[in-house]
PDB file of C-alpha atoms in Angstrom:
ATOM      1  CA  UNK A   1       0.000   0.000   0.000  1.00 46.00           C
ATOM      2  CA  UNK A   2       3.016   2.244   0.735  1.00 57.00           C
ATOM      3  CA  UNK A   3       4.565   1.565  -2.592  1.00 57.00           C
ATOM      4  CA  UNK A   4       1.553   2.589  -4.461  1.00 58.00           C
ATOM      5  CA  UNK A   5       1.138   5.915  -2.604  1.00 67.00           C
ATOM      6  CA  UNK A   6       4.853   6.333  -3.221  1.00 65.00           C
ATOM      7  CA  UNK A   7       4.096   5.762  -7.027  1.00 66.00           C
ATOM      8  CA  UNK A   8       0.824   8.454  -7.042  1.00 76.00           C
ATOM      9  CA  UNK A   9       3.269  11.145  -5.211  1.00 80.00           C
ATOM     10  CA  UNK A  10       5.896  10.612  -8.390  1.00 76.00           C
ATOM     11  CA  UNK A  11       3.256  10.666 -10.837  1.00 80.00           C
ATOM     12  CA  UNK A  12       2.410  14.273  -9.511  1.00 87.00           C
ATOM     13  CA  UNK A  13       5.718  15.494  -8.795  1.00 83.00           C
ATOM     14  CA  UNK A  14       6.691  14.223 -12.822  1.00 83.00           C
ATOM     15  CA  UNK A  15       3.530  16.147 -14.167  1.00 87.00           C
ATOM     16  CA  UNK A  16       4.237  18.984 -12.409  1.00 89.00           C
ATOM     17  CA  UNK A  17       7.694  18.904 -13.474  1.00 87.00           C
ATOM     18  CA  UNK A  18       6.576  18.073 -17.197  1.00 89.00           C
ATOM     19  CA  UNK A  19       4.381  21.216 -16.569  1.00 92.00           C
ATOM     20  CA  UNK A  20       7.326  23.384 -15.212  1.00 92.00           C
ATOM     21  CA  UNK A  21       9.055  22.218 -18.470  1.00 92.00           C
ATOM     22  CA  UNK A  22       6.371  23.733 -20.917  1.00 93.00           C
ATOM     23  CA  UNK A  23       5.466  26.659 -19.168  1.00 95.00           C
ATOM     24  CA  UNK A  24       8.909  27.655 -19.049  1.00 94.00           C
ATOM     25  CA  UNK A  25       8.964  27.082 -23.263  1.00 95.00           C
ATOM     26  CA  UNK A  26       5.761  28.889 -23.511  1.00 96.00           C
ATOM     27  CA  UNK A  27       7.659  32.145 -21.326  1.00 96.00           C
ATOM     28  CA  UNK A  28      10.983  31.563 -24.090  1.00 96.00           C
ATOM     29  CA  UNK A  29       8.411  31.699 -27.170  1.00 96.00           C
ATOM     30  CA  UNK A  30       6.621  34.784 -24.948  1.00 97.00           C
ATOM     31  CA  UNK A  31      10.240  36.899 -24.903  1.00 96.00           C
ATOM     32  CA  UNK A  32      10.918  35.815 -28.791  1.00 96.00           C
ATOM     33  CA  UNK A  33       8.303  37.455 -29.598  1.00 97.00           C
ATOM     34  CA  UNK A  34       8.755  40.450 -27.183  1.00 96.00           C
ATOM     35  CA  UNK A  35      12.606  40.564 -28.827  1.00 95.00           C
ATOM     36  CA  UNK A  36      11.259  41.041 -32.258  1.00 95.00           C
ATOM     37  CA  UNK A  37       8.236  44.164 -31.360  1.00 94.00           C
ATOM     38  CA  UNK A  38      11.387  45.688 -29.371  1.00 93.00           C
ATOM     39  CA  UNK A  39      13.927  45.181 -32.879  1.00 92.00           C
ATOM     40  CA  UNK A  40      10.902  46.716 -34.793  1.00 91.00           C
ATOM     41  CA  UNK A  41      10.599  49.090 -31.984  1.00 90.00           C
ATOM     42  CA  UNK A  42      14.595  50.128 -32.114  1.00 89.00           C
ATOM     43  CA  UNK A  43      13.608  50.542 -36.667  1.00 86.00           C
ATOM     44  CA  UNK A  44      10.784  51.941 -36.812  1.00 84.00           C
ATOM     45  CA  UNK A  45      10.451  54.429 -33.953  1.00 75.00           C
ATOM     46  CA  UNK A  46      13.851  55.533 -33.101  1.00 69.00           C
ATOM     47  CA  UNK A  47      16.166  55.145 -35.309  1.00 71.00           C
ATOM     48  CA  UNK A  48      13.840  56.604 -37.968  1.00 80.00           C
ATOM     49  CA  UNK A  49      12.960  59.694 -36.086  1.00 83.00           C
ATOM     50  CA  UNK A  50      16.301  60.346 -35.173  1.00 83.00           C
ATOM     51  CA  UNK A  51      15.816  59.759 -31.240  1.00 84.00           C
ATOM     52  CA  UNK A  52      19.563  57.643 -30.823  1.00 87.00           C
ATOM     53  CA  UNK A  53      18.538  57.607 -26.807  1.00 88.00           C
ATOM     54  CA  UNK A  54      15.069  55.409 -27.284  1.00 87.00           C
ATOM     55  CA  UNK A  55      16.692  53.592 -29.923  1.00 87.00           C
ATOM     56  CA  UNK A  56      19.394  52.622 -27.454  1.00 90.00           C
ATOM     57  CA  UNK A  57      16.394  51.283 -24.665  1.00 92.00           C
ATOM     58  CA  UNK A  58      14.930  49.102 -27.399  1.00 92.00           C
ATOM     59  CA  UNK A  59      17.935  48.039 -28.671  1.00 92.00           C
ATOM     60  CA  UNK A  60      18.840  47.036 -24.930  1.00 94.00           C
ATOM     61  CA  UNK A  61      15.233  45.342 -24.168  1.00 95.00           C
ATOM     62  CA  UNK A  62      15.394  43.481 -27.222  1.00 95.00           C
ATOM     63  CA  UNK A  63      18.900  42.259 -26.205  1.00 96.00           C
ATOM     64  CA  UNK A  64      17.395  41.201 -22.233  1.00 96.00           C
ATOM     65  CA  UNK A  65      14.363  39.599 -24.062  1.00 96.00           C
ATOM     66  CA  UNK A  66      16.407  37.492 -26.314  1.00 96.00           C
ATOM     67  CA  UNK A  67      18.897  36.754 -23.001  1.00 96.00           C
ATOM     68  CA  UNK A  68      15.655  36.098 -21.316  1.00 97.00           C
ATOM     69  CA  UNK A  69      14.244  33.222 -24.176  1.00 96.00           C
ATOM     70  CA  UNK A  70      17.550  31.693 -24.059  1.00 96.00           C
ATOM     71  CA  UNK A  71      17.497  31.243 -20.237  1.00 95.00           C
ATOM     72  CA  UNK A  72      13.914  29.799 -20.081  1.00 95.00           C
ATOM     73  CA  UNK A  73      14.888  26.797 -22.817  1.00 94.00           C
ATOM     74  CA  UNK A  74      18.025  25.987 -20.858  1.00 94.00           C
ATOM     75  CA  UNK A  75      15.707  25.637 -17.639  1.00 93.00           C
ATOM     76  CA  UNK A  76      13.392  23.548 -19.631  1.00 92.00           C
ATOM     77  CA  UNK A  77      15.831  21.353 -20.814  1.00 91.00           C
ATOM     78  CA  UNK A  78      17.269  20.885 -17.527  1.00 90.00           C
ATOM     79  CA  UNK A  79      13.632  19.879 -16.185  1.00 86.00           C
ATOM     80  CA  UNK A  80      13.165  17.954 -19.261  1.00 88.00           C
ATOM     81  CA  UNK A  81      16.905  16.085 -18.099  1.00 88.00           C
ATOM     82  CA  UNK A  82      15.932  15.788 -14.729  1.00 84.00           C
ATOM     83  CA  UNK A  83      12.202  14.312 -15.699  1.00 83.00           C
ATOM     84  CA  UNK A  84      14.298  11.352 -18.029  1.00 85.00           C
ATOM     85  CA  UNK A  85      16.879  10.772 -15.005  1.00 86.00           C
ATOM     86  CA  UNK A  86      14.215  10.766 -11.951  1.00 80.00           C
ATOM     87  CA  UNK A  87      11.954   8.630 -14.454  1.00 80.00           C
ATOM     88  CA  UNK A  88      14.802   6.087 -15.240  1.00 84.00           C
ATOM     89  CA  UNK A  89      15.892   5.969 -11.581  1.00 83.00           C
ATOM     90  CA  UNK A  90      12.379   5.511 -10.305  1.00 78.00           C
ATOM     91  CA  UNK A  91      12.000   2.437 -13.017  1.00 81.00           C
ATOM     92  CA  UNK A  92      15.177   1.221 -11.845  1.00 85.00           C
ATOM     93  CA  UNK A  93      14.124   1.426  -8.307  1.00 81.00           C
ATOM     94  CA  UNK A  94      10.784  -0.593  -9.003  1.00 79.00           C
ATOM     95  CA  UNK A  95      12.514  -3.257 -10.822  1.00 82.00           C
ATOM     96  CA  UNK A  96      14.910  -3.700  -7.435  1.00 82.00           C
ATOM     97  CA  UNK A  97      12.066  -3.435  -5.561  1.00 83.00           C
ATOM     98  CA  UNK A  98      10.360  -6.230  -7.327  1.00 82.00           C
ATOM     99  CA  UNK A  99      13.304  -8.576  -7.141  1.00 83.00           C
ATOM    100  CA  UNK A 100      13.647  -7.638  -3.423  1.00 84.00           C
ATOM    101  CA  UNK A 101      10.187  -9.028  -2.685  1.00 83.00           C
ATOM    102  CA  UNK A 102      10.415 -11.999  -5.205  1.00 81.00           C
ATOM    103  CA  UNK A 103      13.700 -12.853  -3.226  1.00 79.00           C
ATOM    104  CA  UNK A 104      12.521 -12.017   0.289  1.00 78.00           C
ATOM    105  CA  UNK A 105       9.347 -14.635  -0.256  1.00 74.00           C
ATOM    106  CA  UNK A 106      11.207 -17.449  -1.858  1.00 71.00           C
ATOM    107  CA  UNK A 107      13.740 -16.856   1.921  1.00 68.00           C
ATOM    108  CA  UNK A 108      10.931 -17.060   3.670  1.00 63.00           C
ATOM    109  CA  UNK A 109       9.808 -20.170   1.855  1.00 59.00           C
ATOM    110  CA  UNK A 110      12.537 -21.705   2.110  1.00 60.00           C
ATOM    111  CA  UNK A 111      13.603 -20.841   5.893  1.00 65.00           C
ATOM    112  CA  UNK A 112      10.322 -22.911   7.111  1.00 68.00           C
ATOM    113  CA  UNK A 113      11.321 -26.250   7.512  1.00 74.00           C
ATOM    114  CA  UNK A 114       9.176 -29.053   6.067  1.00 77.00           C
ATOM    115  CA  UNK A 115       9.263 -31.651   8.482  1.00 80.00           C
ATOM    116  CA  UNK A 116       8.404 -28.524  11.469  1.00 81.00           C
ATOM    117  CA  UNK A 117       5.180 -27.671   9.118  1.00 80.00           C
ATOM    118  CA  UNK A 118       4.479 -31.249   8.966  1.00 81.00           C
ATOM    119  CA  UNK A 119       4.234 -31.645  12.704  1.00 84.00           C
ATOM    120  CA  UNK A 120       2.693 -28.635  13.821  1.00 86.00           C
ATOM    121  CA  UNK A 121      -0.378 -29.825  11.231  1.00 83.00           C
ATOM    122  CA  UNK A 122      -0.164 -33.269  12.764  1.00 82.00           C
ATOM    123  CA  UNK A 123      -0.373 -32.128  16.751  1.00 84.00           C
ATOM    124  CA  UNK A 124      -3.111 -29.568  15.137  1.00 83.00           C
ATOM    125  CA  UNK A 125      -5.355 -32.158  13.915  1.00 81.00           C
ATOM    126  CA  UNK A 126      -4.856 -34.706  16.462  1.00 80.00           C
ATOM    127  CA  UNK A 127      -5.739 -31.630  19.142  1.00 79.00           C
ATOM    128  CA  UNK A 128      -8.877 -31.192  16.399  1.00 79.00           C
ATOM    129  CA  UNK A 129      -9.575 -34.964  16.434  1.00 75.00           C
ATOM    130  CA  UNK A 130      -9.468 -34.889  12.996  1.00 74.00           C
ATOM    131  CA  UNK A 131      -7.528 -37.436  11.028  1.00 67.00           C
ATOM    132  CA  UNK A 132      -4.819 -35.888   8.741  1.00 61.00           C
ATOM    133  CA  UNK A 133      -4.898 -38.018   6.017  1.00 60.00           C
ATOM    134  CA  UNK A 134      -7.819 -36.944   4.801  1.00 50.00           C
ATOM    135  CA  UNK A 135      -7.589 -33.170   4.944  1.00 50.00           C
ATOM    136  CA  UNK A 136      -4.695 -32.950   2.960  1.00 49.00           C
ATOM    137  CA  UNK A 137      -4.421 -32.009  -0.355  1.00 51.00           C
ATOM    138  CA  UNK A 138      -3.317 -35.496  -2.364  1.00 49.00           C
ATOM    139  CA  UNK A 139       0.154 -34.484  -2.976  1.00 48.00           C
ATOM    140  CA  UNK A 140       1.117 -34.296   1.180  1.00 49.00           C
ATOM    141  CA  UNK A 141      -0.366 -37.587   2.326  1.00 47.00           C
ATOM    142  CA  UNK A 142       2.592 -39.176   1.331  1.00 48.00           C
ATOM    143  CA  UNK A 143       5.123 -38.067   3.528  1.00 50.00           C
ATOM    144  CA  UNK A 144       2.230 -37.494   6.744  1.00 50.00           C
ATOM    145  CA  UNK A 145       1.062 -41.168   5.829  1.00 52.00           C
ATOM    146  CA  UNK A 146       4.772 -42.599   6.223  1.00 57.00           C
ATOM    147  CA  UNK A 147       5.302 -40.682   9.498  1.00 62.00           C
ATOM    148  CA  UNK A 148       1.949 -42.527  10.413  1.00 60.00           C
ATOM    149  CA  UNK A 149       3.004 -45.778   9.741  1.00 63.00           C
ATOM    150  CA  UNK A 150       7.013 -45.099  11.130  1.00 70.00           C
ATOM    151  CA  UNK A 151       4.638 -44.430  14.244  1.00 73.00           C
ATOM    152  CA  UNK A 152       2.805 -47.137  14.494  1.00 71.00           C
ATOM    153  CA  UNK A 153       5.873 -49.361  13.291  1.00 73.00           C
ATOM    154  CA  UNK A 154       7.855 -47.954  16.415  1.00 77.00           C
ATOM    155  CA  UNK A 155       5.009 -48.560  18.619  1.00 78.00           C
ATOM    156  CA  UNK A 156       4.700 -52.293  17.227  1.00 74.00           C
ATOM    157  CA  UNK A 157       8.491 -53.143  17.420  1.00 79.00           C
ATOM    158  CA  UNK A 158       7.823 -51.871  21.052  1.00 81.00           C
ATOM    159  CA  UNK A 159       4.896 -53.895  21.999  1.00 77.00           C
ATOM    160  CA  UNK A 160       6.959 -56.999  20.355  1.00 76.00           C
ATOM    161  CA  UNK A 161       9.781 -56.339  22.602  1.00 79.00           C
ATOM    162  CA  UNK A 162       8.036 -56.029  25.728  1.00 80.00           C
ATOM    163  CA  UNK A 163       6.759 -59.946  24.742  1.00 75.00           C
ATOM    164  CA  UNK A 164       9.689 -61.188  23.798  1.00 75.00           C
ATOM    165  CA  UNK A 165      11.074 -59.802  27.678  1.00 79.00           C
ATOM    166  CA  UNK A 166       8.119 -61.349  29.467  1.00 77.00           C
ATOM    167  CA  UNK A 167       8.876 -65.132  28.113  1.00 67.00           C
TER     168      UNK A 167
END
């Protein structure tokens, strides 16, 4: 459950980074276009009308604006390159973490021993008064049947022993 709020959080954060990312384009196309009214500005108004001063401002904004675009693409790209290397990180990450849990169950499977699974079902059914053999599933009788009959074998070569003493 904590892996799949983890995934919803990067899901926003990337969106809102992929958002960033445009926005920031959108603000570069804004000052290209602010760049060229403040070249026509520079032309037309000032430097035809003989006002050097004005003509200097333009000239100056349209230099900032075009400054300004070229700043706003190299952000975007570096939000672009961070999206790519948090994205192939975070896939990297959830193929580790899949392995990690594929790995962690098969230790955990394999930790349990048998024969301790074996008797705790045993002393549970005989507590139950229920008789093993047939609750299991066909492929475990075998090995709970020939504990059975090593049981009742053991108690058998007993009983035969204790006769054998008494003649």
């Amino acid at each position: 459950m904590c892996r799949y709020s983890i995934v919803n959080n990067v899901d926003i954060h990337l969106f809102n980074l992929k958002f960033a990312a445009k926005e920031l384009q959108r603000n570069s196309k804004k000052c290209d276009k602010e760049e060229k009214v403040e070249k026509a500005a520079v032309t037309d108004i000032a430097i035809q009308k003989g006002n050097m001063e004005v003509a200097r401002i333009h000239a100056e904004n349209a230099i900032r604006q075009k400054n300004q675009s070229i700043n706003f693409l190299r952000m975007s790209a570096r939000i672009s390159a961070l999206m790519d290397k948090f994205e192939h990180q975070f896939e990297t990450l959830d193929v580790q973490t899949a392995q990690m849990e594929d790995t962690m169950s098969s230790t955990t499977t394999l930790t349990t021993p048998q024969n301790q699974v074996d008797m705790l079902m045993h002393e549970m059914a005989d507590e139950a008064g229920l008789d093993l053999n047939m609750e299991l599933p066909q492929g475990q009788t075998g090995s709970v049947t020939t504990s059975v009959a090593s049981t009742e074998q053991d108690e058998l070569s007993q009983r035969l022993a204790k006769l054998r003493d008494q003649m």
